[in-house]
Short mmCIF file of C-alpha atoms and ligand atoms in Angstrom, two decimals:
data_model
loop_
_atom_site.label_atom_id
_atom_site.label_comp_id
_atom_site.label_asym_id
_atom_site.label_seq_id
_atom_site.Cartn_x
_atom_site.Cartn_y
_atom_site.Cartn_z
CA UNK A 21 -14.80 -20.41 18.25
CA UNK A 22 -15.22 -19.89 14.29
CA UNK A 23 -15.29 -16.05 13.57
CA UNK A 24 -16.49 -15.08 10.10
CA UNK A 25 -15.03 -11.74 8.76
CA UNK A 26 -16.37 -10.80 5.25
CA UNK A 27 -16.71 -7.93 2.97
CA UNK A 28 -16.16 -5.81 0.00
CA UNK A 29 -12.20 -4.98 -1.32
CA UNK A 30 -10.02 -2.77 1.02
CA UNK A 31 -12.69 -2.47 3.64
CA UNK A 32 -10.53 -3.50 6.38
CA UNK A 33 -11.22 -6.99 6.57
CA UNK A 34 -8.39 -8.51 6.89
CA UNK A 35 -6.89 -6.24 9.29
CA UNK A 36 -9.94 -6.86 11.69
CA UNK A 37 -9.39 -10.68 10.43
CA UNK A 38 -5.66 -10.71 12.35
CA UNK A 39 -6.33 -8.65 14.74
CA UNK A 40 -9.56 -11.36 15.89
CA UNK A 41 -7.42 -14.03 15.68
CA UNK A 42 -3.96 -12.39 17.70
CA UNK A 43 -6.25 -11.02 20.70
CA UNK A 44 -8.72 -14.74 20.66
CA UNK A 45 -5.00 -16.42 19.92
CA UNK A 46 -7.13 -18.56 16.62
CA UNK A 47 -5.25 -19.12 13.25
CA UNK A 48 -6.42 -16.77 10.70
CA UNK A 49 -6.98 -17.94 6.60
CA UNK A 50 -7.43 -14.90 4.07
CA UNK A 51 -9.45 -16.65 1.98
CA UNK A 52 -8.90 -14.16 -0.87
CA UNK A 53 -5.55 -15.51 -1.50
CA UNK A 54 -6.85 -18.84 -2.74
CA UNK A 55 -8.90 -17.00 -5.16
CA UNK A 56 -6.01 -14.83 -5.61
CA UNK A 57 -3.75 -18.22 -6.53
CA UNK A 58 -6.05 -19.68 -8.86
CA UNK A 59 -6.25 -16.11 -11.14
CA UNK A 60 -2.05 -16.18 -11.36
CA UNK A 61 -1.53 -19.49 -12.10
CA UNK A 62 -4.14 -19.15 -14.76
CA UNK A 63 -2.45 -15.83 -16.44
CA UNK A 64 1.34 -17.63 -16.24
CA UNK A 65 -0.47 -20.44 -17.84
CA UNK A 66 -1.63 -18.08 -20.80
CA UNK A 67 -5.03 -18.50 -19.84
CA UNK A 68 -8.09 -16.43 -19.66
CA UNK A 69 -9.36 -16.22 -16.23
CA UNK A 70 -13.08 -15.92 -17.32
CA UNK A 71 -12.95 -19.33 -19.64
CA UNK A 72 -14.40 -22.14 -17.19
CA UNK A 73 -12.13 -24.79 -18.05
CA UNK A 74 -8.89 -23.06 -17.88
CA UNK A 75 -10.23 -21.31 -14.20
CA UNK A 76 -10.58 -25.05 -12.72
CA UNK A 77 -7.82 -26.49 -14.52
CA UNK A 78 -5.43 -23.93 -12.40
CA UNK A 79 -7.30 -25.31 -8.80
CA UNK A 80 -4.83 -27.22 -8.37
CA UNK A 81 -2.45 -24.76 -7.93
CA UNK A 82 0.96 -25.26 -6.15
CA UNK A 83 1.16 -23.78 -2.35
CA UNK A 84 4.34 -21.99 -2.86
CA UNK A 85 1.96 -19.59 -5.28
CA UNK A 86 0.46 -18.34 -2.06
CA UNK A 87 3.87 -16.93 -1.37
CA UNK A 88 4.08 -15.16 -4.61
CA UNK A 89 5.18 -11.63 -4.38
CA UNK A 90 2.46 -11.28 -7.15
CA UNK A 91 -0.92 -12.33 -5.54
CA UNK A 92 -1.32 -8.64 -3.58
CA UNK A 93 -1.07 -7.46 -7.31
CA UNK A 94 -4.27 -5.50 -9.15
CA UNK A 95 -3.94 -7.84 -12.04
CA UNK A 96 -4.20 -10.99 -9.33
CA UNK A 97 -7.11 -8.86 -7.84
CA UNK A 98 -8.99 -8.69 -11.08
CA UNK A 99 -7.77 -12.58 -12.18
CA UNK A 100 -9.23 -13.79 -9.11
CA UNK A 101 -13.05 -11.50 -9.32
CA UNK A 102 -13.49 -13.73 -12.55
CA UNK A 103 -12.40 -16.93 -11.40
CA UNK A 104 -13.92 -16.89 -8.32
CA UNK A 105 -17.82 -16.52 -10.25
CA UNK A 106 -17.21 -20.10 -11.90
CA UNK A 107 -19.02 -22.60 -9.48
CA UNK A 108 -16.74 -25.41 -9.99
CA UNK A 109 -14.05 -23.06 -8.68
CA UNK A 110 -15.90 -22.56 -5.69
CA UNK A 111 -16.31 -26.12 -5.13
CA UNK A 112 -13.16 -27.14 -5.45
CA UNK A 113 -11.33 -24.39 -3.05
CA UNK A 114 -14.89 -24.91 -0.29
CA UNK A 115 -13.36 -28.43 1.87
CA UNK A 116 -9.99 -26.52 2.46
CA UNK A 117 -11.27 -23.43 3.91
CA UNK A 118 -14.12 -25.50 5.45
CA UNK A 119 -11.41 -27.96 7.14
CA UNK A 120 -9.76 -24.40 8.43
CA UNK A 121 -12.53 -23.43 9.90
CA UNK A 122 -13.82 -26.26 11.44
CA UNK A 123 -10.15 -26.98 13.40
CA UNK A 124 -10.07 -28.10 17.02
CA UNK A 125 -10.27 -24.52 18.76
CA UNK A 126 -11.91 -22.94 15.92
CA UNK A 127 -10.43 -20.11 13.81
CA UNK A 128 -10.69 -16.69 11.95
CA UNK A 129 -11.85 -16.37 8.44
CA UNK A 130 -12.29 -13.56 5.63
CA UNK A 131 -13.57 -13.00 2.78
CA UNK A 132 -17.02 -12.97 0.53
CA UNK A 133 -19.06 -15.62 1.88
CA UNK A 134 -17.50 -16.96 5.35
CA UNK A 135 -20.75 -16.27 6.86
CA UNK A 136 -23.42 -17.30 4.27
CA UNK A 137 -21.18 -20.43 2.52
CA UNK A 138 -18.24 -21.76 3.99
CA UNK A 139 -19.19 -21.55 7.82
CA UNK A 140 -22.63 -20.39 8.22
CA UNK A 141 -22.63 -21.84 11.77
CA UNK A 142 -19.77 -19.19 12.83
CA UNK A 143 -20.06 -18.18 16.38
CA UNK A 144 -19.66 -14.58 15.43
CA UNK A 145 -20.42 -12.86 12.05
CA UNK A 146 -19.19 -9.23 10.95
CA UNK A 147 -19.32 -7.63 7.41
CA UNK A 148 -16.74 -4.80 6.90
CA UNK A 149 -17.87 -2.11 4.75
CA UNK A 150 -16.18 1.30 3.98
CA UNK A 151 -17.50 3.42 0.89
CA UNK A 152 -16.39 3.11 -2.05
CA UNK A 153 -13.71 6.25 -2.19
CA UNK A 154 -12.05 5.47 0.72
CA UNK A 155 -11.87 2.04 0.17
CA UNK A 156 -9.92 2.91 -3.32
CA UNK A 157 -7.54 5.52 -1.29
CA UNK A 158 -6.62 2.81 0.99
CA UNK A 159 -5.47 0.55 -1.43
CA UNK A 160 -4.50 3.39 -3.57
CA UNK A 161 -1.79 4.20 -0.45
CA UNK A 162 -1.05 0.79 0.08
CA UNK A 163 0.01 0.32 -3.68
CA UNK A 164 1.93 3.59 -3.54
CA UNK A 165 3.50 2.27 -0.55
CA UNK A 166 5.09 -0.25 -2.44
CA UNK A 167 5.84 1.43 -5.45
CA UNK A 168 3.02 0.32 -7.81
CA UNK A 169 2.10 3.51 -9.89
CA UNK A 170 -1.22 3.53 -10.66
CA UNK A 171 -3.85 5.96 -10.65
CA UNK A 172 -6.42 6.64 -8.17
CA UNK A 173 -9.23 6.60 -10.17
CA UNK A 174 -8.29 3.36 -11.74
CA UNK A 175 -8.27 2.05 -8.57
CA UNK A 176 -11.46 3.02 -7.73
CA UNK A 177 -12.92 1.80 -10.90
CA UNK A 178 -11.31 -1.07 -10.55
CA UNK A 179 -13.10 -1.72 -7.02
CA UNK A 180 -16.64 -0.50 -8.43
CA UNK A 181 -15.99 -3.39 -11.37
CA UNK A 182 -15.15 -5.88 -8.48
CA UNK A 183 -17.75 -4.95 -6.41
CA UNK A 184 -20.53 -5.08 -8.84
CA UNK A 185 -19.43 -8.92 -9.85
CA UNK A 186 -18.64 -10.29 -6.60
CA UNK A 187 -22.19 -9.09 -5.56
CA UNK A 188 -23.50 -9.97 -8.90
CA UNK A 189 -22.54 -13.46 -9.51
CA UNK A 190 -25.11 -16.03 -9.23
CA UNK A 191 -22.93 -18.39 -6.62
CA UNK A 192 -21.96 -17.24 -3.07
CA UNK A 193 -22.36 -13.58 -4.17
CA UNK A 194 -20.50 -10.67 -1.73
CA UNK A 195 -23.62 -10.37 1.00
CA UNK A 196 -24.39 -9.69 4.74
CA UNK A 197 -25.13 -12.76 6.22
CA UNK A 198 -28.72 -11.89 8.01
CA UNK A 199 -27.34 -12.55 11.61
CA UNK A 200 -23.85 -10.78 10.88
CA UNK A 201 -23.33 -7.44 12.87
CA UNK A 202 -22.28 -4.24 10.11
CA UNK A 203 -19.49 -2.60 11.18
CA UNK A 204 -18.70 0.15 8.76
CA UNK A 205 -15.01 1.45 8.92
CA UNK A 206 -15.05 4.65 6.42
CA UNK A 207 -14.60 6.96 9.13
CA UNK A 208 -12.51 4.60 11.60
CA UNK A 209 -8.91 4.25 12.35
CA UNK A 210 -7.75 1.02 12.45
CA UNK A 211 -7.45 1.07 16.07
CA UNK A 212 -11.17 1.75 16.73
CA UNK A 213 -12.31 -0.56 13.86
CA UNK A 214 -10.56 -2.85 15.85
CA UNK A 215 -11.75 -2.42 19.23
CA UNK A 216 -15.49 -2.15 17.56
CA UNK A 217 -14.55 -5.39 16.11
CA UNK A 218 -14.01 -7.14 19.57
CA UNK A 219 -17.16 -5.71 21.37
CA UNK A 220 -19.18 -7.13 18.20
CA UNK A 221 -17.87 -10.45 18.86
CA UNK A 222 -17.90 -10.37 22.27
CA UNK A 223 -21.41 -9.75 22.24
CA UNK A 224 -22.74 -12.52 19.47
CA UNK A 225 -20.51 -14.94 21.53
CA UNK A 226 -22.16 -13.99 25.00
CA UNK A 227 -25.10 -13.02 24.52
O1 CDP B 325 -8.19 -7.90 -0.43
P1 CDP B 325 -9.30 -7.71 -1.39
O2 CDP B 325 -10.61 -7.56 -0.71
O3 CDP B 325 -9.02 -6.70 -2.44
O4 CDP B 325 -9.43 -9.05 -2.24
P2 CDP B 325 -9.41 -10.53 -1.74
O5 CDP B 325 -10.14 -10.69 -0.46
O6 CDP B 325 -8.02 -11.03 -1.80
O7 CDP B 325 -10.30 -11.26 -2.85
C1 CDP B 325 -9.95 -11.22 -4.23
C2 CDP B 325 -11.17 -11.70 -5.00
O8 CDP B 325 -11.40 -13.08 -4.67
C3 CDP B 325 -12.49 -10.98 -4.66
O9 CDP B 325 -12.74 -9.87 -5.50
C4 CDP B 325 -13.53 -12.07 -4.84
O10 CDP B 325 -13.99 -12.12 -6.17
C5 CDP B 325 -12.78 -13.36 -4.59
N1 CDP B 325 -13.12 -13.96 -3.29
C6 CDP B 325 -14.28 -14.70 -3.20
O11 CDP B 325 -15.01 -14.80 -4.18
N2 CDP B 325 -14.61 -15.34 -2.05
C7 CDP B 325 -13.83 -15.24 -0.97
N3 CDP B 325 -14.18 -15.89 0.15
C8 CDP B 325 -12.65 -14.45 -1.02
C9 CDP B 325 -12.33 -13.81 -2.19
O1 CDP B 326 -8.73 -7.20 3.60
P1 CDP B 326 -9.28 -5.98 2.94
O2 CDP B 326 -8.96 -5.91 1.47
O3 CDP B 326 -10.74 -5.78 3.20
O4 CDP B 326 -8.61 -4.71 3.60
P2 CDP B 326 -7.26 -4.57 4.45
O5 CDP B 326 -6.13 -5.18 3.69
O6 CDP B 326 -7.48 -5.00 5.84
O7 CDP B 326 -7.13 -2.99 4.49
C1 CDP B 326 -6.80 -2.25 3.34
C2 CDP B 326 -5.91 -1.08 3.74
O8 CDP B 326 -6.68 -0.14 4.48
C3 CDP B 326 -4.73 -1.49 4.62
O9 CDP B 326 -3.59 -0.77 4.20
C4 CDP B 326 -5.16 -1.05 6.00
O10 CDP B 326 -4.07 -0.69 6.80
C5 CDP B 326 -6.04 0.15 5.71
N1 CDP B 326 -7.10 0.37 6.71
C6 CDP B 326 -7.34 1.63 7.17
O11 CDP B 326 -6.66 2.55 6.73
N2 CDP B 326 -8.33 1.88 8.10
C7 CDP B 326 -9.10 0.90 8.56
N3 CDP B 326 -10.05 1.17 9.45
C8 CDP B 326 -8.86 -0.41 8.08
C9 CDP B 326 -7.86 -0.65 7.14
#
């Protein structure tokens, strides 16, 4: 069973992502940490994240970079937005997550374009959504948490800027798939964004 997760920054994704994959017992790829990779080892290689050659240069990024304390950073967040518009980028990460998906047993999967790109023949399709606000006080706790100052408004800009490229860009752009269910966690705990989550599946799987 291939379960496609995607959606906008902070919406809960992920969460619903591992939570899929512990209660189906399916391996789980957050596919925004390749994305994530390729923006840091562009910035430690002094280059710009938005110049085409330097974005595809750093696909070939080491594995241990995955592991970097640095990818959950805002600065990783905004490195990967711009490398992840430049088509060759997109090409070069697509066999990898497409070999993860397509593993005997199947698998969980989030990010932008699960659904619509890398596995459009997923079993079951959900796109997270949240508005905007809470989406920025989520992360803005979770950075807090781990004693990043920042502001939230920054943060919240910062996720309007992200939101308007990743649904922008001409290649794989941040959309609901047309046979993907919405589930919409603003006013959800985790617990019941969860749960919601599993009855969505259960019902695109048995229909
Ligand atoms: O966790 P958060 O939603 O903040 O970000 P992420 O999922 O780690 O993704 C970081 C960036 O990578 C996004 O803003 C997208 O531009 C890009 N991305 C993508 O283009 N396609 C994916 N499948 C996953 C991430
Ligand atoms: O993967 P994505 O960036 O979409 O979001 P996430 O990392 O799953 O969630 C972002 C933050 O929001 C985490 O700290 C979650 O614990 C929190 N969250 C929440 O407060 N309520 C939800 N319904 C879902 C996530």
């Amino acid at each position: 069973m291939i379960i496609a997760v995607d959606g906008p920054a902070a919406s809960g994704k992920g969460t619903i992502g591992r939570a899929l994959a512990e209660h189906y017992g399916l391996p789980h790829l957050d596919t925004g940490l390749l994305y994530r990779a390729v923006g840091i080892a562009v910035l430690r290689h002094g280059g710009n994240p938005e110049n085409h050659a330097d974005a595809v240069k750093a696909c070939d990024f080491s594995t241990a970079m995955l592991d970097d304390p640095e990818i959950r950073s805002e600065a990783a967040s905004r490195a990967a937005s711009a490398v992840s518009a430049h088509k060759d980028v997109r090409a070069a990460l697509l066999e990898r997550q497409r070999a993860f998906a397509r593993q005997p047993g199947g698998a969980v999967l989030d990010g932008r374009d699960i659904g619509t790109v890398i596995a459009p023949e997923a079993d079951a399709k959900l796109f997270v959504t949240a508005s905007p606000a809470v989406r920025a006080e989520r992360r803005f706790a979770e950075l807090t948490k781990r004693g990043v100052h920042v502001m939230l408004d920054h943060v919240l800009h910062d996720i309007e800027a992200r939101d308007a490229r990743d649904s922008g860009r001409s290649v794989a752009p941040l959309i609901q798939a047309p046979d993907a269910d919405l589930l919409d966690t603003t006013n959800l705990t985790i617990g019941d964004a969860v749960r919601q989550a599993i009855s969505l599946v259960e019902a695109q799987v048995k229909p």
